[in-house]
Amino acid sequence: MSFDPTLVTDLQAALRDVPDFPKPGIVFKDITPMLGDPRLFGRVVNAMAAPFRGQHITKVVGVESRGFILGAPIALALEAGFVPARKPGKLPHRSIVERYSLEYGADGVEMHEDAILKDERVLVVDDVLATGGTAEATARLIGRLGGNIVGFSFLITLDFLEGAKRLGPDKVTSVLTF
């Protein structure tokens, strides 16, 4: 899917690279300047939701933590519920966890055990697709709860890390690719 070239240009201008964060050798893509611009933020939300309009999404899962910021307004745009996928130990109710490896260590993701119902149509949202480990673990968790992954919507894909291959490239959309 291609996006409005002016959106891509405006978004690229708004992003900030932070070298050696969170660890040496990692270049972090800081989206906070985009979030501070209400028009650009709205355009981004609409662009990330657009490929999934009419696909009867019932839940949008936002991956901690920038996936919460993007996922909640995308859920509203798609008239779907929102589910946070959190780091282990952060949810107050009974939850299930899925462990995974990522580009700079190991972690886990959890959701409330009643967050996704059987056969719900789910969109996973996050800011950056790198190796795909976090999104893949989130998808496994959704599957364990009985949900069906319709797709993945990312603001940015780091194509050189080949994360889309782990998720099924036909299910992945991204506004920007580096």
PDB file of C-alpha atoms in Angstrom:
ATOM      1  CA  MET A   1       0.000   0.000   0.000  1.00  0.00           C
ATOM      2  CA  SER A   2       1.303   3.431  -0.841  1.00  0.00           C
ATOM      3  CA  PHE A   3       0.545   6.473   1.259  1.00  0.00           C
ATOM      4  CA  ASP A   4       0.152  10.151   0.395  1.00  0.00           C
ATOM      5  CA  PRO A   5       3.671  11.355  -0.505  1.00  0.00           C
ATOM      6  CA  THR A   6       3.149  14.606   1.425  1.00  0.00           C
ATOM      7  CA  LEU A   7       2.324  12.590   4.557  1.00  0.00           C
ATOM      8  CA  VAL A   8       5.505  10.567   4.119  1.00  0.00           C
ATOM      9  CA  THR A   9       7.593  13.737   3.639  1.00  0.00           C
ATOM     10  CA  ASP A  10       5.979  15.500   6.612  1.00  0.00           C
ATOM     11  CA  LEU A  11       6.417  12.439   8.819  1.00  0.00           C
ATOM     12  CA  GLN A  12      10.074  11.979   7.846  1.00  0.00           C
ATOM     13  CA  ALA A  13      10.710  15.630   8.739  1.00  0.00           C
ATOM     14  CA  ALA A  14       9.035  15.172  12.136  1.00  0.00           C
ATOM     15  CA  LEU A  15      10.944  12.051  13.241  1.00  0.00           C
ATOM     16  CA  ARG A  16      14.046  12.332  15.381  1.00  0.00           C
ATOM     17  CA  ASP A  17      16.875   9.776  15.393  1.00  0.00           C
ATOM     18  CA  VAL A  18      18.367   9.103  18.837  1.00  0.00           C
ATOM     19  CA  PRO A  19      21.642   7.180  18.532  1.00  0.00           C
ATOM     20  CA  ASP A  20      22.627   4.546  21.083  1.00  0.00           C
ATOM     21  CA  PHE A  21      19.185   4.329  22.670  1.00  0.00           C
ATOM     22  CA  PRO A  22      18.125   2.204  24.448  1.00  0.00           C
ATOM     23  CA  LYS A  23      21.483   0.464  23.998  1.00  0.00           C
ATOM     24  CA  PRO A  24      24.719   1.221  22.130  1.00  0.00           C
ATOM     25  CA  GLY A  25      24.404   0.560  18.398  1.00  0.00           C
ATOM     26  CA  ILE A  26      20.611   1.066  18.296  1.00  0.00           C
ATOM     27  CA  VAL A  27      19.214   4.141  16.513  1.00  0.00           C
ATOM     28  CA  PHE A  28      15.857   4.891  18.153  1.00  0.00           C
ATOM     29  CA  LYS A  29      13.163   6.519  15.987  1.00  0.00           C
ATOM     30  CA  ASP A  30      11.554   9.133  18.254  1.00  0.00           C
ATOM     31  CA  ILE A  31       7.950   9.831  17.236  1.00  0.00           C
ATOM     32  CA  THR A  32       7.193  12.426  19.924  1.00  0.00           C
ATOM     33  CA  PRO A  33       7.611  15.416  17.552  1.00  0.00           C
ATOM     34  CA  MET A  34       4.886  13.866  15.340  1.00  0.00           C
ATOM     35  CA  LEU A  35       2.652  13.335  18.368  1.00  0.00           C
ATOM     36  CA  GLY A  36       2.992  17.006  19.270  1.00  0.00           C
ATOM     37  CA  ASP A  37       1.574  18.097  15.902  1.00  0.00           C
ATOM     38  CA  PRO A  38      -2.193  17.409  16.048  1.00  0.00           C
ATOM     39  CA  ARG A  39      -2.736  17.640  12.294  1.00  0.00           C
ATOM     40  CA  LEU A  40       0.151  15.332  11.445  1.00  0.00           C
ATOM     41  CA  PHE A  41      -0.819  12.919  14.235  1.00  0.00           C
ATOM     42  CA  GLY A  42      -4.383  12.786  12.871  1.00  0.00           C
ATOM     43  CA  ARG A  43      -3.150  12.179   9.335  1.00  0.00           C
ATOM     44  CA  VAL A  44      -0.924   9.351  10.582  1.00  0.00           C
ATOM     45  CA  VAL A  45      -3.793   7.707  12.503  1.00  0.00           C
ATOM     46  CA  ASN A  46      -6.034   7.902   9.428  1.00  0.00           C
ATOM     47  CA  ALA A  47      -3.295   6.470   7.201  1.00  0.00           C
ATOM     48  CA  MET A  48      -2.604   3.572   9.573  1.00  0.00           C
ATOM     49  CA  ALA A  49      -6.328   2.752   9.854  1.00  0.00           C
ATOM     50  CA  ALA A  50      -7.154   3.157   6.139  1.00  0.00           C
ATOM     51  CA  PRO A  51      -5.990  -0.269   4.858  1.00  0.00           C
ATOM     52  CA  PHE A  52      -8.252  -1.974   7.421  1.00  0.00           C
ATOM     53  CA  ARG A  53     -11.478  -0.026   6.934  1.00  0.00           C
ATOM     54  CA  GLY A  54     -14.260  -2.347   5.867  1.00  0.00           C
ATOM     55  CA  GLN A  55     -12.423  -5.427   7.177  1.00  0.00           C
ATOM     56  CA  HIS A  56     -14.697  -5.748  10.236  1.00  0.00           C
ATOM     57  CA  ILE A  57     -11.950  -5.324  12.822  1.00  0.00           C
ATOM     58  CA  THR A  58     -13.418  -5.983  16.283  1.00  0.00           C
ATOM     59  CA  LYS A  59     -10.286  -5.348  18.388  1.00  0.00           C
ATOM     60  CA  VAL A  60      -7.134  -3.305  17.944  1.00  0.00           C
ATOM     61  CA  VAL A  61      -4.209  -4.497  20.056  1.00  0.00           C
ATOM     62  CA  GLY A  62      -1.673  -1.776  20.840  1.00  0.00           C
ATOM     63  CA  VAL A  63       1.774  -2.999  21.861  1.00  0.00           C
ATOM     64  CA  GLU A  64       3.433  -1.275  24.833  1.00  0.00           C
ATOM     65  CA  SER A  65       3.991   1.551  24.873  1.00  0.00           C
ATOM     66  CA  ARG A  66       3.889   3.642  21.714  1.00  0.00           C
ATOM     67  CA  GLY A  67       1.425   1.126  20.284  1.00  0.00           C
ATOM     68  CA  PHE A  68      -1.012   2.367  22.949  1.00  0.00           C
ATOM     69  CA  ILE A  69      -0.673   5.944  21.692  1.00  0.00           C
ATOM     70  CA  LEU A  70      -1.286   4.927  18.074  1.00  0.00           C
ATOM     71  CA  GLY A  71      -3.620   1.990  18.663  1.00  0.00           C
ATOM     72  CA  ALA A  72      -6.316   3.715  20.717  1.00  0.00           C
ATOM     73  CA  PRO A  73      -7.203   6.362  18.099  1.00  0.00           C
ATOM     74  CA  ILE A  74      -6.940   3.740  15.337  1.00  0.00           C
ATOM     75  CA  ALA A  75      -9.444   1.592  17.274  1.00  0.00           C
ATOM     76  CA  LEU A  76     -11.807   4.567  17.453  1.00  0.00           C
ATOM     77  CA  ALA A  77     -11.360   5.218  13.717  1.00  0.00           C
ATOM     78  CA  LEU A  78     -12.251   1.576  12.995  1.00  0.00           C
ATOM     79  CA  GLU A  79     -15.082   1.482  15.556  1.00  0.00           C
ATOM     80  CA  ALA A  80     -13.307  -1.362  17.338  1.00  0.00           C
ATOM     81  CA  GLY A  81     -12.368  -2.068  20.927  1.00  0.00           C
ATOM     82  CA  PHE A  82      -8.850  -1.411  22.165  1.00  0.00           C
ATOM     83  CA  VAL A  83      -6.669  -3.953  23.995  1.00  0.00           C
ATOM     84  CA  PRO A  84      -3.287  -3.117  25.529  1.00  0.00           C
ATOM     85  CA  ALA A  85      -0.510  -5.695  25.148  1.00  0.00           C
ATOM     86  CA  ARG A  86       1.751  -4.964  28.113  1.00  0.00           C
ATOM     87  CA  LYS A  87       5.055  -6.006  29.579  1.00  0.00           C
ATOM     88  CA  PRO A  88       4.635  -8.840  32.117  1.00  0.00           C
ATOM     89  CA  GLY A  89       3.324  -7.887  35.533  1.00  0.00           C
ATOM     90  CA  LYS A  90       1.637  -4.629  34.488  1.00  0.00           C
ATOM     91  CA  LEU A  91      -1.992  -5.741  34.133  1.00  0.00           C
ATOM     92  CA  PRO A  92      -4.311  -5.858  37.164  1.00  0.00           C
ATOM     93  CA  HIS A  93      -6.531  -8.794  36.150  1.00  0.00           C
ATOM     94  CA  ARG A  94      -5.778 -12.430  35.241  1.00  0.00           C
ATOM     95  CA  SER A  95      -3.532 -12.443  32.205  1.00  0.00           C
ATOM     96  CA  ILE A  96      -1.502 -14.722  29.977  1.00  0.00           C
ATOM     97  CA  VAL A  97       2.063 -14.058  28.860  1.00  0.00           C
ATOM     98  CA  GLU A  98       4.117 -14.890  25.781  1.00  0.00           C
ATOM     99  CA  ARG A  99       7.929 -14.688  25.950  1.00  0.00           C
ATOM    100  CA  TYR A 100      10.087 -13.619  22.995  1.00  0.00           C
ATOM    101  CA  SER A 101      13.556 -12.482  21.903  1.00  0.00           C
ATOM    102  CA  LEU A 102      14.081  -9.034  20.437  1.00  0.00           C
ATOM    103  CA  GLU A 103      16.918  -7.206  18.705  1.00  0.00           C
ATOM    104  CA  TYR A 104      18.544  -6.145  22.004  1.00  0.00           C
ATOM    105  CA  GLY A 105      17.547  -8.772  24.599  1.00  0.00           C
ATOM    106  CA  ALA A 106      14.562 -10.832  25.743  1.00  0.00           C
ATOM    107  CA  ASP A 107      11.141  -9.853  27.057  1.00  0.00           C
ATOM    108  CA  GLY A 108       7.500 -10.861  27.219  1.00  0.00           C
ATOM    109  CA  VAL A 109       4.073  -9.517  26.405  1.00  0.00           C
ATOM    110  CA  GLU A 110       0.802 -10.144  28.218  1.00  0.00           C
ATOM    111  CA  MET A 111      -2.909  -9.492  27.832  1.00  0.00           C
ATOM    112  CA  HIS A 112      -5.896 -10.049  30.051  1.00  0.00           C
ATOM    113  CA  GLU A 113      -7.201 -13.549  29.471  1.00  0.00           C
ATOM    114  CA  ASP A 114     -10.647 -12.153  28.542  1.00  0.00           C
ATOM    115  CA  ALA A 115      -9.388  -9.360  26.240  1.00  0.00           C
ATOM    116  CA  ILE A 116      -9.922 -11.210  22.946  1.00  0.00           C
ATOM    117  CA  LEU A 117     -12.918 -13.425  22.308  1.00  0.00           C
ATOM    118  CA  LYS A 118     -12.989 -16.482  20.048  1.00  0.00           C
ATOM    119  CA  ASP A 119     -13.005 -15.547  16.345  1.00  0.00           C
ATOM    120  CA  GLU A 120     -12.610 -11.807  16.924  1.00  0.00           C
ATOM    121  CA  ARG A 121     -10.906 -10.001  14.045  1.00  0.00           C
ATOM    122  CA  VAL A 122      -7.788  -8.333  15.370  1.00  0.00           C
ATOM    123  CA  LEU A 123      -5.414  -5.644  14.116  1.00  0.00           C
ATOM    124  CA  VAL A 124      -2.040  -5.304  15.864  1.00  0.00           C
ATOM    125  CA  VAL A 125      -0.600  -1.775  16.042  1.00  0.00           C
ATOM    126  CA  ASP A 126       2.861  -0.580  17.015  1.00  0.00           C
ATOM    127  CA  ASP A 127       5.189   2.252  16.115  1.00  0.00           C
ATOM    128  CA  VAL A 128       8.182   0.333  14.722  1.00  0.00           C
ATOM    129  CA  LEU A 129       8.593  -3.072  13.102  1.00  0.00           C
ATOM    130  CA  ALA A 130      12.188  -4.181  13.568  1.00  0.00           C
ATOM    131  CA  THR A 131      12.920  -7.922  13.797  1.00  0.00           C
ATOM    132  CA  GLY A 132       9.242  -8.754  14.331  1.00  0.00           C
ATOM    133  CA  GLY A 133       9.754 -10.558  17.640  1.00  0.00           C
ATOM    134  CA  THR A 134       7.357  -8.435  19.675  1.00  0.00           C
ATOM    135  CA  ALA A 135       4.626  -8.440  17.034  1.00  0.00           C
ATOM    136  CA  GLU A 136       5.024 -12.181  16.460  1.00  0.00           C
ATOM    137  CA  ALA A 137       4.700 -12.872  20.206  1.00  0.00           C
ATOM    138  CA  THR A 138       1.634 -10.621  20.338  1.00  0.00           C
ATOM    139  CA  ALA A 139       0.090 -12.546  17.434  1.00  0.00           C
ATOM    140  CA  ARG A 140       0.754 -15.862  19.190  1.00  0.00           C
ATOM    141  CA  LEU A 141      -0.927 -14.508  22.313  1.00  0.00           C
ATOM    142  CA  ILE A 142      -3.965 -13.378  20.299  1.00  0.00           C
ATOM    143  CA  GLY A 143      -4.123 -16.844  18.731  1.00  0.00           C
ATOM    144  CA  ARG A 144      -3.995 -18.500  22.149  1.00  0.00           C
ATOM    145  CA  LEU A 145      -6.999 -16.367  23.152  1.00  0.00           C
ATOM    146  CA  GLY A 146      -8.904 -17.467  20.025  1.00  0.00           C
ATOM    147  CA  GLY A 147      -8.579 -14.296  17.954  1.00  0.00           C
ATOM    148  CA  ASN A 148      -7.797 -14.065  14.243  1.00  0.00           C
ATOM    149  CA  ILE A 149      -5.084 -11.690  13.043  1.00  0.00           C
ATOM    150  CA  VAL A 150      -6.340  -9.564  10.161  1.00  0.00           C
ATOM    151  CA  GLY A 151      -3.146  -7.543   9.920  1.00  0.00           C
ATOM    152  CA  PHE A 152      -0.397  -5.456  11.430  1.00  0.00           C
ATOM    153  CA  SER A 153      -0.194  -1.675  11.137  1.00  0.00           C
ATOM    154  CA  PHE A 154       3.131   0.022  11.849  1.00  0.00           C
ATOM    155  CA  LEU A 155       4.193   3.614  11.591  1.00  0.00           C
ATOM    156  CA  ILE A 156       7.736   2.599  10.591  1.00  0.00           C
ATOM    157  CA  THR A 157       9.299  -0.588   9.236  1.00  0.00           C
ATOM    158  CA  LEU A 158      13.051  -1.123   9.417  1.00  0.00           C
ATOM    159  CA  ASP A 159      13.107  -3.247   6.264  1.00  0.00           C
ATOM    160  CA  PHE A 160      16.749  -4.312   6.609  1.00  0.00           C
ATOM    161  CA  LEU A 161      15.830  -6.287   9.764  1.00  0.00           C
ATOM    162  CA  GLU A 162      13.248  -8.336   7.773  1.00  0.00           C
ATOM    163  CA  GLY A 163      10.582  -8.416  10.512  1.00  0.00           C
ATOM    164  CA  ALA A 164       7.747  -8.549   7.976  1.00  0.00           C
ATOM    165  CA  LYS A 165       8.933 -12.005   6.871  1.00  0.00           C
ATOM    166  CA  ARG A 166       8.087 -13.343  10.354  1.00  0.00           C
ATOM    167  CA  LEU A 167       4.578 -11.890  10.251  1.00  0.00           C
ATOM    168  CA  GLY A 168       3.573 -12.562   6.651  1.00  0.00           C
ATOM    169  CA  PRO A 169       4.408  -9.594   4.412  1.00  0.00           C
ATOM    170  CA  ASP A 170       0.888  -9.548   2.951  1.00  0.00           C
ATOM    171  CA  LYS A 171      -0.494  -8.739   6.431  1.00  0.00           C
ATOM    172  CA  VAL A 172       1.920  -5.882   7.219  1.00  0.00           C
ATOM    173  CA  THR A 173       1.350  -2.217   6.421  1.00  0.00           C
ATOM    174  CA  SER A 174       3.686   0.618   7.279  1.00  0.00           C
ATOM    175  CA  VAL A 175       3.593   4.352   6.572  1.00  0.00           C
ATOM    176  CA  LEU A 176       7.404   4.645   6.389  1.00  0.00           C
ATOM    177  CA  THR A 177      10.074   2.128   5.470  1.00  0.00           C
ATOM    178  CA  PHE A 178      13.780   2.504   6.142  1.00  0.00           C
TER     179      PHE A 178
END
